[in-house]
Amino acid sequence: MDIVVSGIRSTGNLHLGNYFGALRNFTRMQHENKCYFFIADYHSLTTHPIPADLHGNVRHVLAEYLACGIDPEAATIYLQSDVPEVTELYLLLNMISYTGELERTTTFKDKVRNQPDNVNAGLLTYPVLMAADIIIHKATKVPVGKDQQPHLEVTRKLARRFNNMYGSECFPEPEAYNFGEKLVKIPGLDGSGKMGKSEGNAVYLSDDEKTVRKKVMRAVTDAGPSEPGQRIAGPVKNLFTIMNFVSDTSTVKHFKDQYHDCTIRYGDLKKQLAEDLIGFMKPLKERIDETLANERYLGRVAREGAEKARESASKTIREVRELIGFRPF
Ligand code: TRP
């Protein structure tokens, strides 16, 4: 059994890419491993959100994860800012992180490019905080996408360095979680690659029906097949891929056949896809709304999650303090 830690961005809503790519795996994983899922609200401060937004986003993300199947009885779900042990470990890890290596991290360089007017020190030490998140529970596995790989490398390096420095085996070197099957990648509606928030090509679980229809009708396609039997390729392939996840197999076959004999009308394909997306998301949306309205439940989940997380975190911190030489009189 692995100890798994995953941080959830507290900005923005879940889109279908997150749902199929990560969440559905989390709901399986949580029964096979010891999982810690937390909302990375400290990390979100690197972009200075206004306080009301911060709280609203955290609430929303928590409700979405619970509604989509994260089970607080099986996994530990908590807010990063509810576990002060994480910030203590972050401080301690900062002392063994070198500014040069942090400056060289590719994600840092990207952020400097993206927000040149706000290159705060939190941005530089973002991977150190992430390392603290992970090793505070002595995690062995971290389910991260490619974009987070550099941060996992920093985490492994810091765990190793700490162990060497203090002659201990306190921290395992965490590895990327392998889902054991081909990673599901939901494409975006703009004909490009992956669905993503920053790409502006996503369908969000919180989108209302009108928005879903509008987005799908505007999705990028192409001029259509020019000869019978042509392989489905180009931007319209994305729509077929999404359809595979949300439509009946007979529906998918219907449009594939039409594509292959050149009778397809993309307008019809899109209308069908929009309705199937709406139908797929409806029960999820209802559960999200119910969960959001249940303030007491959200409060209880957050409190109990924090308690469980702190139990594990304080054990690690006690050990770390002892190793470093902070000893009680
Ligand atoms: N940086 C991650 C992201 O942007 C979120 C995150 C913070 C995280 N701490 C983590 C992910 C620890 C995994 C483990 O998606």
Short mmCIF file of C-alpha atoms and ligand atoms in Angstrom, two decimals:
data_model
loop_
_atom_site.label_atom_id
_atom_site.label_comp_id
_atom_site.label_asym_id
_atom_site.label_seq_id
_atom_site.Cartn_x
_atom_site.Cartn_y
_atom_site.Cartn_z
CA MET A 1 0.00 0.00 0.00
CA ASP A 2 1.29 3.41 -0.91
CA ILE A 3 0.95 6.67 0.86
CA VAL A 4 -0.38 9.06 -1.76
CA VAL A 5 -0.49 12.84 -1.52
CA SER A 6 -2.15 15.08 -4.03
CA GLY A 7 -2.65 18.81 -3.91
CA ILE A 8 -5.61 20.33 -5.62
CA ARG A 9 -5.41 23.81 -7.07
CA SER A 10 -7.85 26.05 -5.27
CA THR A 11 -8.33 28.37 -8.20
CA GLY A 12 -11.11 27.83 -10.62
CA ASN A 13 -13.53 25.04 -11.22
CA LEU A 14 -13.18 21.48 -12.31
CA HIS A 15 -13.36 20.88 -16.03
CA LEU A 16 -14.00 17.63 -17.83
CA GLY A 17 -10.27 17.09 -18.31
CA ASN A 18 -9.77 17.16 -14.54
CA TYR A 19 -12.76 14.93 -14.04
CA PHE A 20 -11.77 12.15 -16.42
CA GLY A 21 -8.01 12.60 -16.12
CA ALA A 22 -7.62 12.85 -12.36
CA LEU A 23 -10.71 12.65 -10.23
CA ARG A 24 -12.03 9.38 -11.51
CA ASN A 25 -8.64 7.85 -10.76
CA PHE A 26 -8.62 9.37 -7.29
CA THR A 27 -11.93 7.75 -6.44
CA ARG A 28 -10.42 4.36 -7.28
CA MET A 29 -7.08 5.07 -5.68
CA GLN A 30 -8.56 6.11 -2.36
CA HIS A 31 -9.63 2.57 -1.57
CA GLU A 32 -6.31 0.96 -2.44
CA ASN A 33 -3.91 3.36 -0.74
CA LYS A 34 -3.61 5.74 2.14
CA CYS A 35 -4.57 8.95 0.38
CA TYR A 36 -4.21 12.54 1.43
CA PHE A 37 -5.98 15.03 -0.80
CA PHE A 38 -5.67 18.65 0.14
CA ILE A 39 -6.64 22.00 -1.29
CA ALA A 40 -3.50 24.02 -1.91
CA ASP A 41 -4.78 27.36 -0.68
CA TYR A 42 -1.37 28.66 0.44
CA HIS A 43 -0.04 28.06 -3.03
CA SER A 44 -2.79 30.20 -4.51
CA LEU A 45 -1.40 33.26 -2.68
CA THR A 46 1.40 33.50 -5.22
CA THR A 47 -1.12 35.30 -7.41
CA HIS A 48 -2.69 37.44 -4.63
CA PRO A 49 -6.40 36.50 -4.82
CA ILE A 50 -8.85 38.76 -3.00
CA PRO A 51 -10.02 37.22 0.29
CA ALA A 52 -13.66 36.63 -0.67
CA ASP A 53 -12.57 34.87 -3.85
CA LEU A 54 -10.10 32.70 -2.00
CA HIS A 55 -12.72 31.41 0.42
CA GLY A 56 -15.34 30.96 -2.28
CA ASN A 57 -12.96 29.02 -4.50
CA VAL A 58 -11.83 26.73 -1.71
CA ARG A 59 -15.44 25.96 -0.78
CA HIS A 60 -16.31 25.30 -4.38
CA VAL A 61 -13.37 22.99 -5.00
CA LEU A 62 -14.08 21.06 -1.81
CA ALA A 63 -17.73 20.59 -2.78
CA GLU A 64 -16.79 19.51 -6.29
CA TYR A 65 -14.33 16.89 -5.11
CA LEU A 66 -16.77 15.46 -2.61
CA ALA A 67 -19.60 15.47 -5.13
CA CYS A 68 -17.43 13.68 -7.68
CA GLY A 69 -16.63 10.82 -5.36
CA ILE A 70 -13.81 11.65 -2.97
CA ASP A 71 -14.89 9.84 0.15
CA PRO A 72 -13.79 11.52 3.39
CA GLU A 73 -14.13 8.18 5.18
CA ALA A 74 -11.67 6.51 2.83
CA ALA A 75 -9.25 9.37 2.13
CA THR A 76 -8.12 12.33 4.19
CA ILE A 77 -9.27 15.54 2.56
CA TYR A 78 -8.22 18.84 4.10
CA LEU A 79 -7.15 22.41 3.52
CA GLN A 80 -3.43 23.05 3.40
CA SER A 81 -3.84 26.14 5.58
CA ASP A 82 -5.43 24.04 8.34
CA VAL A 83 -2.21 22.14 8.90
CA PRO A 84 0.46 24.46 10.37
CA GLU A 85 2.97 21.59 10.48
CA VAL A 86 3.25 21.98 6.71
CA THR A 87 4.48 25.55 7.06
CA GLU A 88 6.99 24.52 9.69
CA LEU A 89 8.42 21.85 7.43
CA TYR A 90 8.42 24.39 4.59
CA LEU A 91 10.56 26.73 6.68
CA LEU A 92 12.95 23.94 7.56
CA LEU A 93 13.21 22.77 3.95
CA ASN A 94 13.90 26.33 2.81
CA MET A 95 17.16 26.12 4.76
CA ILE A 96 18.37 23.23 2.63
CA SER A 97 17.08 24.58 -0.70
CA TYR A 98 19.46 26.62 -2.80
CA THR A 99 18.25 29.72 -4.58
CA GLY A 100 20.17 28.71 -7.70
CA GLU A 101 18.37 25.41 -8.10
CA LEU A 102 15.00 27.04 -7.46
CA GLU A 103 15.72 29.76 -10.02
CA ARG A 104 16.59 27.11 -12.55
CA THR A 105 13.31 25.22 -12.11
CA THR A 106 11.49 25.48 -15.43
CA THR A 107 8.12 26.19 -13.80
CA PHE A 108 9.63 29.18 -11.99
CA LYS A 109 11.01 30.57 -15.22
CA ASP A 110 7.57 30.20 -16.82
CA LYS A 111 5.95 32.06 -13.97
CA VAL A 112 8.46 34.89 -14.15
CA ARG A 113 7.54 35.22 -17.78
CA ASN A 114 3.79 35.11 -17.04
CA GLN A 115 3.66 37.48 -14.10
CA PRO A 116 6.76 39.69 -14.38
CA ASP A 117 5.25 42.32 -12.08
CA ASN A 118 4.78 39.90 -9.20
CA VAL A 119 7.85 37.74 -8.87
CA ASN A 120 7.40 37.15 -5.15
CA ALA A 121 9.59 34.86 -3.08
CA GLY A 122 6.65 32.49 -2.69
CA LEU A 123 6.86 31.86 -6.37
CA LEU A 124 10.51 30.93 -6.07
CA THR A 125 9.88 28.59 -3.15
CA TYR A 126 6.65 27.17 -4.55
CA PRO A 127 8.31 23.75 -5.09
CA VAL A 128 9.65 23.79 -1.52
CA LEU A 129 6.14 24.23 -0.14
CA MET A 130 4.97 21.49 -2.45
CA ALA A 131 7.76 19.24 -1.18
CA ALA A 132 6.63 19.94 2.38
CA ASP A 133 3.05 19.04 1.41
CA ILE A 134 4.24 15.72 0.11
CA ILE A 135 6.86 14.55 2.56
CA ILE A 136 4.98 15.72 5.66
CA HIS A 137 3.01 12.47 5.28
CA LYS A 138 6.06 10.50 4.08
CA ALA A 139 4.31 9.96 0.79
CA THR A 140 5.62 7.33 -1.58
CA LYS A 141 3.46 8.27 -4.57
CA VAL A 142 2.23 11.53 -6.05
CA PRO A 143 -0.28 11.54 -8.93
CA VAL A 144 1.06 14.45 -10.96
CA GLY A 145 0.76 15.43 -14.55
CA LYS A 146 3.71 16.29 -16.70
CA ASP A 147 3.52 19.96 -15.81
CA GLN A 148 4.27 19.14 -12.16
CA GLN A 149 7.17 16.80 -12.86
CA PRO A 150 9.84 19.45 -12.13
CA HIS A 151 8.28 19.99 -8.70
CA LEU A 152 8.37 16.30 -7.97
CA GLU A 153 12.06 16.31 -8.87
CA VAL A 154 12.70 19.10 -6.35
CA THR A 155 10.76 17.11 -3.77
CA ARG A 156 12.85 14.01 -4.34
CA LYS A 157 16.04 16.02 -4.14
CA LEU A 158 15.05 17.68 -0.87
CA ALA A 159 13.96 14.40 0.70
CA ARG A 160 17.29 12.85 -0.25
CA ARG A 161 19.25 15.86 0.93
CA PHE A 162 17.47 15.95 4.26
CA ASN A 163 18.14 12.27 4.81
CA ASN A 164 21.83 12.65 3.97
CA MET A 165 22.27 15.77 6.01
CA TYR A 166 20.79 14.27 9.14
CA GLY A 167 21.93 10.71 8.63
CA SER A 168 18.43 9.32 8.61
CA GLU A 169 15.90 7.61 6.43
CA CYS A 170 13.16 9.87 7.55
CA PHE A 171 11.70 10.54 4.11
CA PRO A 172 11.04 8.16 1.24
CA GLU A 173 11.71 9.60 -2.20
CA PRO A 174 8.25 9.91 -3.66
CA GLU A 175 7.54 8.77 -7.18
CA ALA A 176 4.92 9.70 -9.73
CA TYR A 177 1.81 7.61 -9.34
CA ASN A 178 1.32 5.32 -12.26
CA PHE A 179 -2.33 4.70 -12.97
CA GLY A 180 -1.46 1.40 -14.57
CA GLU A 181 -3.22 2.19 -17.81
CA LYS A 182 -2.86 4.71 -20.54
CA LEU A 183 -3.44 8.12 -19.08
CA VAL A 184 -6.76 9.55 -20.12
CA LYS A 185 -6.37 12.83 -21.88
CA ILE A 186 -9.41 14.88 -22.72
CA PRO A 187 -8.77 17.20 -25.65
CA GLY A 188 -9.97 20.79 -25.73
CA LEU A 189 -12.63 22.34 -27.93
CA ASP A 190 -10.17 24.48 -29.85
CA GLY A 191 -8.81 21.66 -31.95
CA SER A 192 -5.49 21.72 -30.13
CA GLY A 193 -4.22 19.32 -27.50
CA LYS A 194 -5.28 18.92 -23.92
CA MET A 195 -8.28 20.52 -22.25
CA GLY A 196 -7.01 23.08 -19.78
CA LYS A 197 -7.99 26.14 -17.85
CA SER A 198 -5.24 28.34 -19.21
CA GLU A 199 -5.89 27.16 -22.75
CA GLY A 200 -9.44 28.57 -22.54
CA ASN A 201 -10.82 25.49 -24.29
CA ALA A 202 -12.55 23.75 -21.40
CA VAL A 203 -16.06 22.70 -20.43
CA TYR A 204 -16.52 23.18 -16.69
CA LEU A 205 -18.77 21.08 -14.49
CA SER A 206 -20.23 24.37 -13.34
CA ASP A 207 -21.13 25.57 -16.85
CA ASP A 208 -24.86 25.93 -17.38
CA GLU A 209 -26.62 24.33 -20.32
CA LYS A 210 -26.56 27.44 -22.44
CA THR A 211 -22.83 27.86 -21.95
CA VAL A 212 -22.15 24.21 -22.80
CA ARG A 213 -24.17 24.52 -26.03
CA LYS A 214 -22.44 27.75 -26.95
CA LYS A 215 -18.96 26.32 -26.33
CA VAL A 216 -19.59 23.13 -28.25
CA MET A 217 -21.21 24.90 -31.20
CA ARG A 218 -18.13 27.12 -31.42
CA ALA A 219 -15.71 24.19 -31.21
CA VAL A 220 -13.10 24.12 -33.95
CA THR A 221 -13.67 21.56 -36.71
CA ASP A 222 -12.50 21.38 -40.29
CA ALA A 223 -13.85 21.28 -43.84
CA GLY A 224 -15.09 17.72 -43.45
CA PRO A 225 -14.04 14.41 -45.01
CA SER A 226 -13.27 14.69 -48.70
CA GLU A 227 -13.39 11.03 -49.63
CA PRO A 228 -15.20 7.97 -48.29
CA GLY A 229 -13.38 5.84 -45.75
CA GLN A 230 -11.11 8.67 -44.71
CA ARG A 231 -9.53 8.34 -41.27
CA ILE A 232 -10.92 10.71 -38.67
CA ALA A 233 -8.20 13.26 -38.08
CA GLY A 234 -7.66 16.93 -37.39
CA PRO A 235 -9.59 19.08 -34.95
CA VAL A 236 -12.89 17.22 -35.34
CA LYS A 237 -11.21 14.17 -33.87
CA ASN A 238 -11.30 15.95 -30.52
CA LEU A 239 -15.09 16.03 -30.64
CA PHE A 240 -15.22 12.32 -31.33
CA THR A 241 -12.85 11.69 -28.45
CA ILE A 242 -15.01 13.64 -26.03
CA MET A 243 -18.06 11.90 -27.42
CA ASN A 244 -16.51 8.55 -26.52
CA PHE A 245 -16.68 9.58 -22.87
CA VAL A 246 -20.19 10.94 -22.68
CA SER A 247 -22.30 9.47 -25.48
CA ASP A 248 -23.77 6.03 -26.14
CA THR A 249 -21.68 3.74 -28.31
CA SER A 250 -24.50 3.69 -30.87
CA THR A 251 -24.40 7.47 -31.10
CA VAL A 252 -20.66 7.48 -31.62
CA LYS A 253 -20.99 4.80 -34.26
CA HIS A 254 -23.75 6.71 -36.03
CA PHE A 255 -21.57 9.79 -36.50
CA LYS A 256 -18.45 7.79 -37.31
CA ASP A 257 -20.34 5.99 -40.06
CA GLN A 258 -21.57 9.32 -41.38
CA TYR A 259 -18.03 10.64 -41.34
CA HIS A 260 -16.78 7.66 -43.24
CA ASP A 261 -19.40 7.95 -45.96
CA CYS A 262 -19.04 11.74 -46.11
CA THR A 263 -22.63 12.52 -45.12
CA ILE A 264 -21.74 13.96 -41.75
CA ARG A 265 -22.95 17.42 -40.79
CA TYR A 266 -20.79 18.85 -38.05
CA GLY A 267 -23.68 20.97 -36.80
CA ASP A 268 -25.62 17.80 -35.96
CA LEU A 269 -22.59 16.22 -34.37
CA LYS A 270 -22.11 19.24 -32.17
CA LYS A 271 -25.77 19.46 -31.19
CA GLN A 272 -25.71 15.83 -30.13
CA LEU A 273 -22.43 16.20 -28.27
CA ALA A 274 -23.71 19.24 -26.39
CA GLU A 275 -26.86 17.41 -25.28
CA ASP A 276 -24.89 14.34 -24.21
CA LEU A 277 -22.44 16.48 -22.26
CA ILE A 278 -25.32 18.20 -20.54
CA GLY A 279 -26.92 14.85 -19.71
CA PHE A 280 -23.66 13.46 -18.41
CA MET A 281 -22.96 16.46 -16.21
CA LYS A 282 -26.47 16.86 -14.84
CA PRO A 283 -26.26 14.40 -11.92
CA LEU A 284 -22.78 15.67 -11.06
CA LYS A 285 -23.99 19.26 -11.06
CA GLU A 286 -26.92 18.39 -8.86
CA ARG A 287 -24.65 16.75 -6.35
CA ILE A 288 -22.26 19.70 -6.41
CA ASP A 289 -25.13 22.11 -5.71
CA GLU A 290 -26.44 19.94 -2.89
CA THR A 291 -22.98 19.68 -1.35
CA LEU A 292 -22.38 23.42 -1.67
CA ALA A 293 -25.64 24.12 0.10
CA ASN A 294 -24.73 21.85 2.99
CA GLU A 295 -22.54 24.18 4.98
CA ARG A 296 -22.51 21.94 8.04
CA TYR A 297 -21.32 18.94 6.07
CA LEU A 298 -18.53 20.94 4.41
CA GLY A 299 -17.48 22.26 7.80
CA ARG A 300 -17.43 18.80 9.32
CA VAL A 301 -15.42 17.31 6.46
CA ALA A 302 -12.84 20.11 6.65
CA ARG A 303 -12.53 19.84 10.43
CA GLU A 304 -12.22 16.09 10.52
CA GLY A 305 -9.84 16.08 7.58
CA ALA A 306 -7.60 18.64 9.27
CA GLU A 307 -7.55 16.57 12.42
CA LYS A 308 -6.49 13.41 10.60
CA ALA A 309 -3.89 15.29 8.54
CA ARG A 310 -2.42 16.94 11.61
CA GLU A 311 -2.09 13.64 13.37
CA SER A 312 0.14 12.34 10.60
CA ALA A 313 1.92 15.68 10.09
CA SER A 314 2.76 16.26 13.74
CA LYS A 315 4.34 12.83 13.97
CA THR A 316 6.70 13.72 11.13
CA ILE A 317 7.47 17.13 12.57
CA ARG A 318 8.38 15.65 15.95
CA GLU A 319 10.83 13.34 14.25
CA VAL A 320 12.27 16.12 12.09
CA ARG A 321 12.77 18.46 15.04
CA GLU A 322 14.56 15.76 16.95
CA LEU A 323 16.85 15.01 13.98
CA ILE A 324 17.69 18.68 13.41
CA GLY A 325 18.49 19.13 17.06
CA PHE A 326 15.50 21.04 18.36
CA ARG A 327 15.17 19.15 21.59
CA PRO A 328 13.03 19.90 24.57
CA PHE A 329 14.76 20.83 27.79
N1 TRP B 1 1.30 22.48 -7.77
C1 TRP B 1 0.18 21.58 -7.94
C2 TRP B 1 -0.65 22.04 -9.17
O1 TRP B 1 -0.54 23.16 -9.57
C3 TRP B 1 -0.70 21.55 -6.73
C4 TRP B 1 0.02 20.99 -5.56
C5 TRP B 1 0.45 21.68 -4.45
C6 TRP B 1 0.38 19.64 -5.37
N2 TRP B 1 1.03 20.84 -3.57
C7 TRP B 1 1.01 19.58 -4.11
C8 TRP B 1 0.20 18.48 -6.13
C9 TRP B 1 1.49 18.37 -3.61
C10 TRP B 1 0.69 17.28 -5.64
C11 TRP B 1 1.33 17.23 -4.39
O2 TRP B 1 -1.42 21.27 -9.67
#
